[in-house]
PDB file of C-alpha atoms in Angstrom:
ATOM      1  CA  UNK A1440     -43.730 -28.422 -42.778  1.00  0.00           C
ATOM      2  CA  UNK A1441     -41.757 -29.310 -39.529  1.00  0.00           C
ATOM      3  CA  UNK A1442     -37.814 -27.953 -39.174  1.00  0.00           C
ATOM      4  CA  UNK A1443     -35.640 -30.979 -37.972  1.00  0.00           C
ATOM      5  CA  UNK A1444     -33.071 -29.665 -35.715  1.00  0.00           C
ATOM      6  CA  UNK A1445     -29.965 -31.288 -36.377  1.00  0.00           C
ATOM      7  CA  UNK A1446     -27.854 -29.721 -34.032  1.00  0.00           C
ATOM      8  CA  UNK A1447     -30.640 -30.579 -31.180  1.00  0.00           C
ATOM      9  CA  UNK A1448     -30.540 -34.309 -32.447  1.00  0.00           C
ATOM     10  CA  UNK A1449     -26.850 -34.731 -31.775  1.00  0.00           C
ATOM     11  CA  UNK A1450     -26.844 -32.579 -28.487  1.00  0.00           C
ATOM     12  CA  UNK A1451     -24.617 -29.932 -29.469  1.00  0.00           C
ATOM     13  CA  UNK A1452     -24.571 -26.028 -30.114  1.00  0.00           C
ATOM     14  CA  UNK A1453     -24.904 -24.503 -33.581  1.00  0.00           C
ATOM     15  CA  UNK A1454     -21.353 -23.326 -33.019  1.00  0.00           C
ATOM     16  CA  UNK A1455     -19.860 -26.607 -32.530  1.00  0.00           C
ATOM     17  CA  UNK A1456     -16.654 -27.660 -33.938  1.00  0.00           C
ATOM     18  CA  UNK A1457     -16.269 -30.643 -36.543  1.00  0.00           C
ATOM     19  CA  UNK A1458     -14.469 -32.474 -34.035  1.00  0.00           C
ATOM     20  CA  UNK A1459     -17.295 -31.941 -31.193  1.00  0.00           C
ATOM     21  CA  UNK A1460     -20.173 -32.887 -33.637  1.00  0.00           C
ATOM     22  CA  UNK A1461     -18.068 -35.977 -34.575  1.00  0.00           C
ATOM     23  CA  UNK A1462     -17.439 -37.126 -30.788  1.00  0.00           C
ATOM     24  CA  UNK A1463     -21.081 -36.239 -30.048  1.00  0.00           C
ATOM     25  CA  UNK A1464     -22.361 -38.929 -33.530  1.00  0.00           C
ATOM     26  CA  UNK A1465     -19.848 -41.573 -32.097  1.00  0.00           C
ATOM     27  CA  UNK A1466     -21.230 -41.133 -28.919  1.00  0.00           C
ATOM     28  CA  UNK A1467     -24.796 -41.311 -29.586  1.00  0.00           C
ATOM     29  CA  UNK A1468     -24.376 -44.074 -32.207  1.00  0.00           C
ATOM     30  CA  UNK A1469     -23.013 -46.294 -29.794  1.00  0.00           C
ATOM     31  CA  UNK A1470     -25.465 -45.494 -27.319  1.00  0.00           C
ATOM     32  CA  UNK A1471     -28.449 -46.328 -29.752  1.00  0.00           C
ATOM     33  CA  UNK A1472     -27.198 -48.781 -32.454  1.00  0.00           C
ATOM     34  CA  UNK A1473     -29.856 -51.878 -32.302  1.00  0.00           C
ATOM     35  CA  UNK A1474     -26.455 -54.319 -31.959  1.00  0.00           C
ATOM     36  CA  UNK A1475     -25.953 -53.205 -28.517  1.00  0.00           C
ATOM     37  CA  UNK A1476     -28.939 -51.084 -27.395  1.00  0.00           C
ATOM     38  CA  UNK A1477     -31.687 -52.075 -25.539  1.00  0.00           C
ATOM     39  CA  UNK A1478     -33.743 -48.916 -26.272  1.00  0.00           C
ATOM     40  CA  UNK A1479     -37.153 -49.685 -27.650  1.00  0.00           C
ATOM     41  CA  UNK A1480     -36.828 -46.794 -30.806  1.00  0.00           C
ATOM     42  CA  UNK A1481     -32.974 -47.524 -31.155  1.00  0.00           C
ATOM     43  CA  UNK A1482     -33.095 -48.169 -34.822  1.00  0.00           C
ATOM     44  CA  UNK A1483     -35.513 -44.689 -35.198  1.00  0.00           C
ATOM     45  CA  UNK A1484     -33.346 -43.200 -33.482  1.00  0.00           C
ATOM     46  CA  UNK A1485     -29.748 -44.420 -34.757  1.00  0.00           C
ATOM     47  CA  UNK A1486     -31.630 -43.040 -38.154  1.00  0.00           C
ATOM     48  CA  UNK A1487     -32.245 -39.509 -36.707  1.00  0.00           C
ATOM     49  CA  UNK A1488     -28.695 -39.632 -35.574  1.00  0.00           C
ATOM     50  CA  UNK A1489     -26.985 -40.963 -38.826  1.00  0.00           C
ATOM     51  CA  UNK A1490     -29.478 -38.348 -41.098  1.00  0.00           C
ATOM     52  CA  UNK A1491     -28.217 -35.396 -38.838  1.00  0.00           C
ATOM     53  CA  UNK A1492     -24.655 -36.315 -38.663  1.00  0.00           C
ATOM     54  CA  UNK A1493     -24.707 -36.760 -42.481  1.00  0.00           C
ATOM     55  CA  UNK A1494     -25.727 -33.119 -42.860  1.00  0.00           C
ATOM     56  CA  UNK A1495     -23.385 -31.268 -40.077  1.00  0.00           C
ATOM     57  CA  UNK A1496     -20.895 -34.090 -40.386  1.00  0.00           C
ATOM     58  CA  UNK A1497     -19.962 -32.428 -43.994  1.00  0.00           C
ATOM     59  CA  UNK A1498     -18.760 -28.782 -44.237  1.00  0.00           C
ATOM     60  CA  UNK A1499     -20.908 -28.056 -47.602  1.00  0.00           C
ATOM     61  CA  UNK A1500     -23.707 -29.868 -46.556  1.00  0.00           C
ATOM     62  CA  UNK A1501     -23.881 -28.161 -43.088  1.00  0.00           C
ATOM     63  CA  UNK A1502     -23.165 -24.431 -44.132  1.00  0.00           C
ATOM     64  CA  UNK A1503     -26.225 -25.309 -46.895  1.00  0.00           C
ATOM     65  CA  UNK A1504     -28.508 -26.131 -43.786  1.00  0.00           C
ATOM     66  CA  UNK A1505     -27.489 -23.244 -41.839  1.00  0.00           C
ATOM     67  CA  UNK A1506     -28.348 -21.172 -44.581  1.00  0.00           C
ATOM     68  CA  UNK A1507     -32.046 -22.297 -44.180  1.00  0.00           C
ATOM     69  CA  UNK A1508     -32.559 -19.874 -41.428  1.00  0.00           C
ATOM     70  CA  UNK A1509     -31.122 -18.240 -38.364  1.00  0.00           C
ATOM     71  CA  UNK A1510     -31.276 -21.209 -35.555  1.00  0.00           C
ATOM     72  CA  UNK A1511     -34.993 -22.001 -35.972  1.00  0.00           C
ATOM     73  CA  UNK A1512     -36.860 -23.746 -33.213  1.00  0.00           C
ATOM     74  CA  UNK A1513     -38.351 -27.242 -33.157  1.00  0.00           C
ATOM     75  CA  UNK A1514     -41.888 -27.215 -34.909  1.00  0.00           C
ATOM     76  CA  UNK A1515     -41.605 -24.247 -36.946  1.00  0.00           C
ATOM     77  CA  UNK A1516     -41.396 -23.526 -40.707  1.00  0.00           C
ATOM     78  CA  UNK A1517     -38.336 -22.846 -42.823  1.00  0.00           C
ATOM     79  CA  UNK A1518     -37.195 -19.366 -43.186  1.00  0.00           C
ATOM     80  CA  UNK A1519     -35.522 -19.502 -46.600  1.00  0.00           C
ATOM     81  CA  UNK A1520     -33.268 -17.261 -47.903  1.00  0.00           C
ATOM     82  CA  UNK A1521     -34.368 -14.426 -50.373  1.00  0.00           C
ATOM     83  CA  UNK A1522     -32.830 -16.528 -53.377  1.00  0.00           C
ATOM     84  CA  UNK A1523     -34.031 -19.854 -52.297  1.00  0.00           C
ATOM     85  CA  UNK A1524     -36.619 -19.797 -54.875  1.00  0.00           C
ATOM     86  CA  UNK A1525     -34.467 -18.996 -57.743  1.00  0.00           C
ATOM     87  CA  UNK A1526     -31.544 -21.190 -56.966  1.00  0.00           C
ATOM     88  CA  UNK A1527     -33.226 -24.039 -55.406  1.00  0.00           C
ATOM     89  CA  UNK A1528     -36.713 -24.301 -56.695  1.00  0.00           C
ATOM     90  CA  UNK A1529     -40.109 -23.381 -55.617  1.00  0.00           C
ATOM     91  CA  UNK A1530     -41.228 -25.275 -52.396  1.00  0.00           C
ATOM     92  CA  UNK A1531     -44.042 -24.266 -50.092  1.00  0.00           C
ATOM     93  CA  UNK A1532     -42.389 -23.467 -46.667  1.00  0.00           C
ATOM     94  CA  UNK A1533     -46.178 -22.926 -44.887  1.00  0.00           C
ATOM     95  CA  UNK A1534     -47.277 -26.459 -44.611  1.00  0.00           C
ATOM     96  CA  UNK A1535     -49.161 -26.630 -47.800  1.00  0.00           C
ATOM     97  CA  UNK A1536     -48.313 -28.927 -50.802  1.00  0.00           C
ATOM     98  CA  UNK A1537     -44.700 -28.705 -51.254  1.00  0.00           C
ATOM     99  CA  UNK A1538     -41.735 -30.448 -51.285  1.00  0.00           C
ATOM    100  CA  UNK A1539     -41.162 -32.347 -48.408  1.00  0.00           C
ATOM    101  CA  UNK A1540     -37.512 -32.057 -45.907  1.00  0.00           C
ATOM    102  CA  UNK A1541     -36.286 -34.873 -48.040  1.00  0.00           C
ATOM    103  CA  UNK A1542     -37.042 -33.224 -51.575  1.00  0.00           C
ATOM    104  CA  UNK A1543     -35.575 -30.103 -50.352  1.00  0.00           C
ATOM    105  CA  UNK A1544     -32.403 -31.695 -49.381  1.00  0.00           C
ATOM    106  CA  UNK A1545     -32.125 -34.307 -52.154  1.00  0.00           C
ATOM    107  CA  UNK A1546     -32.196 -31.459 -54.409  1.00  0.00           C
ATOM    108  CA  UNK A1547     -30.097 -29.018 -52.673  1.00  0.00           C
ATOM    109  CA  UNK A1548     -27.346 -31.493 -52.126  1.00  0.00           C
ATOM    110  CA  UNK A1549     -27.867 -32.732 -55.620  1.00  0.00           C
ATOM    111  CA  UNK A1550     -27.340 -28.883 -56.560  1.00  0.00           C
ATOM    112  CA  UNK A1551     -24.168 -29.453 -54.770  1.00  0.00           C
ATOM    113  CA  UNK A1552     -22.928 -32.231 -56.962  1.00  0.00           C
ATOM    114  CA  UNK A1553     -23.725 -34.976 -54.017  1.00  0.00           C
ATOM    115  CA  UNK A1554     -26.068 -37.400 -53.221  1.00  0.00           C
ATOM    116  CA  UNK A1555     -27.596 -37.627 -50.016  1.00  0.00           C
ATOM    117  CA  UNK A1556     -27.757 -41.274 -49.174  1.00  0.00           C
ATOM    118  CA  UNK A1557     -24.369 -42.883 -48.312  1.00  0.00           C
ATOM    119  CA  UNK A1558     -23.068 -40.714 -45.535  1.00  0.00           C
ATOM    120  CA  UNK A1559     -19.998 -41.385 -43.302  1.00  0.00           C
ATOM    121  CA  UNK A1560     -19.780 -44.796 -41.993  1.00  0.00           C
ATOM    122  CA  UNK A1561     -22.955 -46.217 -44.123  1.00  0.00           C
ATOM    123  CA  UNK A1562     -21.592 -47.829 -46.999  1.00  0.00           C
ATOM    124  CA  UNK A1563     -23.362 -50.269 -49.295  1.00  0.00           C
ATOM    125  CA  UNK A1564     -22.909 -53.190 -46.183  1.00  0.00           C
ATOM    126  CA  UNK A1565     -24.543 -51.260 -43.232  1.00  0.00           C
ATOM    127  CA  UNK A1566     -22.831 -49.239 -40.831  1.00  0.00           C
ATOM    128  CA  UNK A1567     -19.780 -50.390 -39.194  1.00  0.00           C
ATOM    129  CA  UNK A1568     -17.906 -48.546 -36.640  1.00  0.00           C
ATOM    130  CA  UNK A1569     -14.666 -49.650 -35.253  1.00  0.00           C
ATOM    131  CA  UNK A1570     -14.815 -49.794 -31.486  1.00  0.00           C
ATOM    132  CA  UNK A1571     -13.212 -47.385 -29.058  1.00  0.00           C
ATOM    133  CA  UNK A1572     -10.140 -47.662 -27.177  1.00  0.00           C
ATOM    134  CA  UNK A1573      -9.868 -48.155 -23.425  1.00  0.00           C
ATOM    135  CA  UNK A1574      -7.479 -46.152 -21.562  1.00  0.00           C
ATOM    136  CA  UNK A1575      -6.508 -47.351 -17.982  1.00  0.00           C
ATOM    137  CA  UNK A1576      -3.977 -47.238 -15.402  1.00  0.00           C
ATOM    138  CA  UNK A1577      -1.814 -50.112 -13.975  1.00  0.00           C
ATOM    139  CA  UNK A1578       0.307 -49.595 -10.723  1.00  0.00           C
ATOM    140  CA  UNK A1579       3.472 -51.809 -10.099  1.00  0.00           C
ATOM    141  CA  UNK A1580       6.657 -51.581  -7.981  1.00  0.00           C
ATOM    142  CA  UNK A1581       9.898 -50.328  -8.914  1.00  0.00           C
ATOM    143  CA  UNK A1582      11.339 -53.701  -8.660  1.00  0.00           C
ATOM    144  CA  UNK A1583       8.639 -54.911 -11.290  1.00  0.00           C
ATOM    145  CA  UNK A1584      10.340 -52.247 -13.679  1.00  0.00           C
ATOM    146  CA  UNK A1585      13.972 -54.121 -13.233  1.00  0.00           C
ATOM    147  CA  UNK A1586      12.636 -57.702 -13.417  1.00  0.00           C
ATOM    148  CA  UNK A1587       9.307 -57.519 -15.133  1.00  0.00           C
ATOM    149  CA  UNK A1588       6.269 -59.149 -13.983  1.00  0.00           C
ATOM    150  CA  UNK A1589       2.802 -60.356 -14.923  1.00  0.00           C
ATOM    151  CA  UNK A1590      -0.573 -58.874 -13.539  1.00  0.00           C
ATOM    152  CA  UNK A1591      -3.984 -59.811 -13.682  1.00  0.00           C
ATOM    153  CA  UNK A1592      -6.778 -56.965 -14.347  1.00  0.00           C
ATOM    154  CA  UNK A1593     -10.695 -57.019 -14.600  1.00  0.00           C
ATOM    155  CA  UNK A1594     -12.547 -54.386 -17.210  1.00  0.00           C
ATOM    156  CA  UNK A1595     -15.068 -53.736 -18.739  1.00  0.00           C
ATOM    157  CA  UNK A1596     -15.626 -53.942 -22.622  1.00  0.00           C
ATOM    158  CA  UNK A1597     -18.787 -52.902 -24.104  1.00  0.00           C
ATOM    159  CA  UNK A1598     -21.538 -55.241 -22.396  1.00  0.00           C
ATOM    160  CA  UNK A1599     -18.771 -57.863 -21.079  1.00  0.00           C
ATOM    161  CA  UNK A1600     -16.684 -58.320 -17.881  1.00  0.00           C
ATOM    162  CA  UNK A1601     -13.399 -59.637 -18.898  1.00  0.00           C
ATOM    163  CA  UNK A1602     -10.195 -60.709 -17.209  1.00  0.00           C
ATOM    164  CA  UNK A1603      -6.559 -60.123 -18.634  1.00  0.00           C
ATOM    165  CA  UNK A1604      -3.055 -61.108 -17.732  1.00  0.00           C
ATOM    166  CA  UNK A1605      -0.843 -58.285 -18.772  1.00  0.00           C
ATOM    167  CA  UNK A1606       2.667 -58.845 -18.987  1.00  0.00           C
ATOM    168  CA  UNK A1607       4.817 -55.916 -17.641  1.00  0.00           C
ATOM    169  CA  UNK A1608       8.120 -55.889 -19.779  1.00  0.00           C
ATOM    170  CA  UNK A1609      11.350 -54.737 -17.790  1.00  0.00           C
ATOM    171  CA  UNK A1610      12.453 -51.419 -18.765  1.00  0.00           C
ATOM    172  CA  UNK A1611       9.219 -49.818 -18.218  1.00  0.00           C
ATOM    173  CA  UNK A1612       9.160 -45.958 -17.233  1.00  0.00           C
ATOM    174  CA  UNK A1613       6.513 -43.922 -15.317  1.00  0.00           C
ATOM    175  CA  UNK A1614       4.120 -42.612 -17.717  1.00  0.00           C
ATOM    176  CA  UNK A1615       4.413 -44.981 -20.074  1.00  0.00           C
ATOM    177  CA  UNK A1616       1.720 -46.767 -22.072  1.00  0.00           C
ATOM    178  CA  UNK A1617       1.347 -50.593 -22.851  1.00  0.00           C
ATOM    179  CA  UNK A1618      -0.921 -51.250 -26.049  1.00  0.00           C
ATOM    180  CA  UNK A1619      -3.098 -54.453 -26.179  1.00  0.00           C
ATOM    181  CA  UNK A1620      -4.412 -54.381 -29.558  1.00  0.00           C
ATOM    182  CA  UNK A1621      -7.994 -55.685 -29.906  1.00  0.00           C
ATOM    183  CA  UNK A1622      -8.739 -55.731 -26.536  1.00  0.00           C
ATOM    184  CA  UNK A1623     -10.744 -52.387 -26.136  1.00  0.00           C
ATOM    185  CA  UNK A1624     -14.751 -51.653 -26.673  1.00  0.00           C
ATOM    186  CA  UNK A1625     -16.311 -54.085 -29.559  1.00  0.00           C
ATOM    187  CA  UNK A1626     -16.732 -52.592 -32.808  1.00  0.00           C
ATOM    188  CA  UNK A1627     -20.515 -52.074 -33.901  1.00  0.00           C
ATOM    189  CA  UNK A1628     -21.860 -54.003 -37.236  1.00  0.00           C
ATOM    190  CA  UNK A1629     -18.659 -55.992 -37.824  1.00  0.00           C
ATOM    191  CA  UNK A1630     -16.118 -53.287 -37.287  1.00  0.00           C
ATOM    192  CA  UNK A1631     -12.761 -54.391 -35.750  1.00  0.00           C
ATOM    193  CA  UNK A1632     -12.733 -53.783 -31.591  1.00  0.00           C
ATOM    194  CA  UNK A1633     -10.533 -51.164 -30.218  1.00  0.00           C
ATOM    195  CA  UNK A1634      -7.099 -51.160 -28.128  1.00  0.00           C
ATOM    196  CA  UNK A1635      -6.471 -51.029 -24.675  1.00  0.00           C
ATOM    197  CA  UNK A1636      -4.030 -48.637 -23.142  1.00  0.00           C
ATOM    198  CA  UNK A1637      -2.107 -49.000 -19.870  1.00  0.00           C
ATOM    199  CA  UNK A1638      -0.099 -46.124 -18.652  1.00  0.00           C
ATOM    200  CA  UNK A1639       2.520 -47.360 -16.201  1.00  0.00           C
ATOM    201  CA  UNK A1640       2.170 -45.995 -12.694  1.00  0.00           C
ATOM    202  CA  UNK A1641       4.931 -46.744  -9.635  1.00  0.00           C
ATOM    203  CA  UNK A1642       3.408 -47.734  -6.384  1.00  0.00           C
ATOM    204  CA  UNK A1643       4.396 -45.427  -3.715  1.00  0.00           C
ATOM    205  CA  UNK A1644       7.727 -46.063  -1.989  1.00  0.00           C
ATOM    206  CA  UNK A1645       9.242 -44.183   0.567  1.00  0.00           C
ATOM    207  CA  UNK A1646      13.019 -45.509  -0.054  1.00  0.00           C
ATOM    208  CA  UNK A1647      13.097 -44.766  -4.056  1.00  0.00           C
ATOM    209  CA  UNK A1648      12.330 -41.687  -6.062  1.00  0.00           C
ATOM    210  CA  UNK A1649      12.170 -42.431  -9.800  1.00  0.00           C
ATOM    211  CA  UNK A1650      13.056 -39.681 -12.325  1.00  0.00           C
ATOM    212  CA  UNK A1651      12.385 -41.105 -15.899  1.00  0.00           C
ATOM    213  CA  UNK A1652      14.928 -44.212 -15.714  1.00  0.00           C
ATOM    214  CA  UNK A1653      16.875 -42.896 -12.970  1.00  0.00           C
ATOM    215  CA  UNK A1654      16.422 -43.780  -9.474  1.00  0.00           C
ATOM    216  CA  UNK A1655      17.387 -41.860  -6.426  1.00  0.00           C
ATOM    217  CA  UNK A1656      17.795 -43.939  -2.757  1.00  0.00           C
ATOM    218  CA  UNK A1657      18.612 -42.670   0.339  1.00  0.00           C
ATOM    219  CA  UNK A1658      21.512 -44.502   2.435  1.00  0.00           C
ATOM    220  CA  UNK A1659      21.921 -43.717   5.651  1.00  0.00           C
ATOM    221  CA  UNK A1660      25.492 -44.048   7.282  1.00  0.00           C
ATOM    222  CA  UNK A1661      27.048 -43.634  10.716  1.00  0.00           C
ATOM    223  CA  UNK A1662      28.880 -40.408  11.548  1.00  0.00           C
ATOM    224  CA  UNK A1663      32.441 -42.484  11.632  1.00  0.00           C
ATOM    225  CA  UNK A1664      31.457 -44.300   8.028  1.00  0.00           C
ATOM    226  CA  UNK A1665      30.918 -40.537   6.811  1.00  0.00           C
ATOM    227  CA  UNK A1666      34.161 -39.574   8.466  1.00  0.00           C
ATOM    228  CA  UNK A1667      36.324 -42.121   8.093  1.00  0.00           C
ATOM    229  CA  UNK A1668      35.195 -43.521   5.015  1.00  0.00           C
ATOM    230  CA  UNK A1669      33.995 -47.383   4.613  1.00  0.00           C
ATOM    231  CA  UNK A1670      32.653 -50.187   2.596  1.00  0.00           C
ATOM    232  CA  UNK A1671      28.933 -50.793   2.870  1.00  0.00           C
ATOM    233  CA  UNK A1672      26.313 -53.067   1.447  1.00  0.00           C
ATOM    234  CA  UNK A1673      23.355 -51.572   0.123  1.00  0.00           C
ATOM    235  CA  UNK A1674      20.218 -53.284  -0.694  1.00  0.00           C
ATOM    236  CA  UNK A1675      18.528 -51.729  -4.569  1.00  0.00           C
ATOM    237  CA  UNK A1676      15.784 -52.780  -6.451  1.00  0.00           C
ATOM    238  CA  UNK A1677      18.319 -54.837  -8.771  1.00  0.00           C
ATOM    239  CA  UNK A1678      19.973 -56.356  -5.382  1.00  0.00           C
ATOM    240  CA  UNK A1679      22.729 -55.165  -2.932  1.00  0.00           C
ATOM    241  CA  UNK A1680      25.708 -53.682  -4.152  1.00  0.00           C
ATOM    242  CA  UNK A1681      29.231 -53.060  -2.423  1.00  0.00           C
ATOM    243  CA  UNK A1682      29.820 -49.236  -1.945  1.00  0.00           C
ATOM    244  CA  UNK A1683      32.618 -47.417  -0.938  1.00  0.00           C
ATOM    245  CA  UNK A1684      31.648 -44.010   1.149  1.00  0.00           C
ATOM    246  CA  UNK A1685      34.352 -41.562   0.694  1.00  0.00           C
ATOM    247  CA  UNK A1686      36.273 -40.067   3.631  1.00  0.00           C
ATOM    248  CA  UNK A1687      34.712 -36.798   4.876  1.00  0.00           C
ATOM    249  CA  UNK A1688      31.384 -37.373   3.413  1.00  0.00           C
ATOM    250  CA  UNK A1689      28.546 -35.529   4.824  1.00  0.00           C
ATOM    251  CA  UNK A1690      24.503 -36.023   4.294  1.00  0.00           C
ATOM    252  CA  UNK A1691      23.313 -35.489   0.836  1.00  0.00           C
ATOM    253  CA  UNK A1692      26.441 -36.947  -0.876  1.00  0.00           C
ATOM    254  CA  UNK A1693      25.285 -38.741  -4.225  1.00  0.00           C
ATOM    255  CA  UNK A1694      27.218 -41.514  -5.017  1.00  0.00           C
ATOM    256  CA  UNK A1695      26.440 -42.457  -9.193  1.00  0.00           C
ATOM    257  CA  UNK A1696      25.964 -46.041 -10.031  1.00  0.00           C
ATOM    258  CA  UNK A1697      26.008 -45.718 -13.823  1.00  0.00           C
ATOM    259  CA  UNK A1698      23.801 -48.146 -15.701  1.00  0.00           C
ATOM    260  CA  UNK A1699      22.015 -49.151 -12.183  1.00  0.00           C
ATOM    261  CA  UNK A1700      18.739 -47.548 -12.605  1.00  0.00           C
ATOM    262  CA  UNK A1701      15.378 -48.882 -14.429  1.00  0.00           C
ATOM    263  CA  UNK A1702      16.860 -51.149 -17.269  1.00  0.00           C
ATOM    264  CA  UNK A1703      15.046 -49.312 -19.895  1.00  0.00           C
ATOM    265  CA  UNK A1704      16.358 -49.134 -23.798  1.00  0.00           C
ATOM    266  CA  UNK A1705      18.708 -46.148 -22.450  1.00  0.00           C
ATOM    267  CA  UNK A1706      19.248 -47.782 -18.600  1.00  0.00           C
ATOM    268  CA  UNK A1707      19.310 -44.601 -16.216  1.00  0.00           C
ATOM    269  CA  UNK A1708      21.596 -44.375 -13.516  1.00  0.00           C
ATOM    270  CA  UNK A1709      21.425 -45.084  -9.811  1.00  0.00           C
ATOM    271  CA  UNK A1710      21.893 -42.235  -7.404  1.00  0.00           C
ATOM    272  CA  UNK A1711      22.563 -43.240  -3.766  1.00  0.00           C
ATOM    273  CA  UNK A1712      22.063 -40.079  -1.419  1.00  0.00           C
ATOM    274  CA  UNK A1713      23.981 -40.531   1.944  1.00  0.00           C
ATOM    275  CA  UNK A1714      22.140 -39.473   5.017  1.00  0.00           C
ATOM    276  CA  UNK A1715      24.472 -39.402   7.848  1.00  0.00           C
ATOM    277  CA  UNK A1716      22.215 -40.525  11.281  1.00  0.00           C
ATOM    278  CA  UNK A1717      23.660 -39.997  14.823  1.00  0.00           C
ATOM    279  CA  UNK A1718      23.259 -43.106  17.502  1.00  0.00           C
ATOM    280  CA  UNK A1719      20.720 -41.582  20.253  1.00  0.00           C
ATOM    281  CA  UNK A1720      22.329 -40.710  23.662  1.00  0.00           C
ATOM    282  CA  UNK A1721      19.959 -43.178  25.352  1.00  0.00           C
ATOM    283  CA  UNK A1722      22.823 -44.686  27.641  1.00  0.00           C
ATOM    284  CA  UNK A1723      25.422 -43.387  30.141  1.00  0.00           C
ATOM    285  CA  UNK A1724      28.339 -44.692  27.770  1.00  0.00           C
ATOM    286  CA  UNK A1725      26.750 -42.799  24.695  1.00  0.00           C
ATOM    287  CA  UNK A1726      26.667 -39.553  27.028  1.00  0.00           C
ATOM    288  CA  UNK A1727      30.166 -39.821  27.815  1.00  0.00           C
ATOM    289  CA  UNK A1728      31.438 -40.231  24.626  1.00  0.00           C
ATOM    290  CA  UNK A1729      29.146 -37.335  23.274  1.00  0.00           C
ATOM    291  CA  UNK A1730      30.807 -35.380  25.857  1.00  0.00           C
ATOM    292  CA  UNK A1731      34.347 -36.401  25.351  1.00  0.00           C
ATOM    293  CA  UNK A1732      33.575 -35.121  21.509  1.00  0.00           C
ATOM    294  CA  UNK A1733      32.279 -31.856  22.602  1.00  0.00           C
ATOM    295  CA  UNK A1734      35.394 -31.104  24.298  1.00  0.00           C
ATOM    296  CA  UNK A1735      38.295 -32.601  22.461  1.00  0.00           C
ATOM    297  CA  UNK A1736      36.882 -31.778  19.078  1.00  0.00           C
ATOM    298  CA  UNK A1737      35.707 -28.212  19.667  1.00  0.00           C
ATOM    299  CA  UNK A1738      33.547 -28.659  16.182  1.00  0.00           C
ATOM    300  CA  UNK A1739      31.109 -25.790  15.132  1.00  0.00           C
ATOM    301  CA  UNK A1740      28.955 -26.770  12.529  1.00  0.00           C
ATOM    302  CA  UNK A1741      27.655 -23.234  12.337  1.00  0.00           C
ATOM    303  CA  UNK A1742      31.271 -21.606  11.655  1.00  0.00           C
ATOM    304  CA  UNK A1743      30.381 -21.829   7.772  1.00  0.00           C
ATOM    305  CA  UNK A1744      27.079 -19.481   8.012  1.00  0.00           C
ATOM    306  CA  UNK A1745      29.552 -17.071  10.330  1.00  0.00           C
ATOM    307  CA  UNK A1746      28.077 -18.336  13.605  1.00  0.00           C
TER     308      UNK A1746
END
């Protein structure tokens, strides 16, 4: 009689893990289930997939199935182990008048203390499966994380295209996921839908760098502001703030504004990084001022490195 290669039915290797077998089964049953598939042999194909998973999805049944032979090929007869007849009854494996595959596995699984029917996911009311989750990314501006926002997205769930209005709560951070219950792929046979998970990503912005809930912002200052100290107004994601530049500041100095980072459950800090910007010597007056500074200040910026 013909050997049914259940591994081939599910499209997995004989060495596949239980998790790989489960994933292959879920993918195939979703593809061919009559409720969603337009395949002309969808019903028969689904039966074959369920039959294969009923055996390979159960550790004991899989072990017994593997014991039938060393990877027999499709169309070949069964190669029973030496004690098959003694333990499981006498069957003709040469294509004559013997038990069918149904009979063999019925007796085999009965011998193991389990009936063949009622495999995983079947139940008394027919096959059911919860819809798969959808994972996607949504990009927002840093300001949205401070204030909150609403975004409209389009996605495909099962055979349907739909548009969703997504509320972005303030305080979200990069990599955080928003869960929209029931907005994933539809279930099969009355099973509930999956969920939609949106991973937060921030749009690139040269003004800011985000690290968790803390924000780093470069702030240009004039040489005299850095040297003499000054009060300056700085636009930030949460609005303009007044800060004091300490006298003698250099480029790279950080001014910490505690709690001014992203307002998450544990608000981060805002770090203002000073960047001293020189005015260009594009006018005669500017050149004269630079020449005066060079003559009167006798300043050597490389003195610290021994030059």
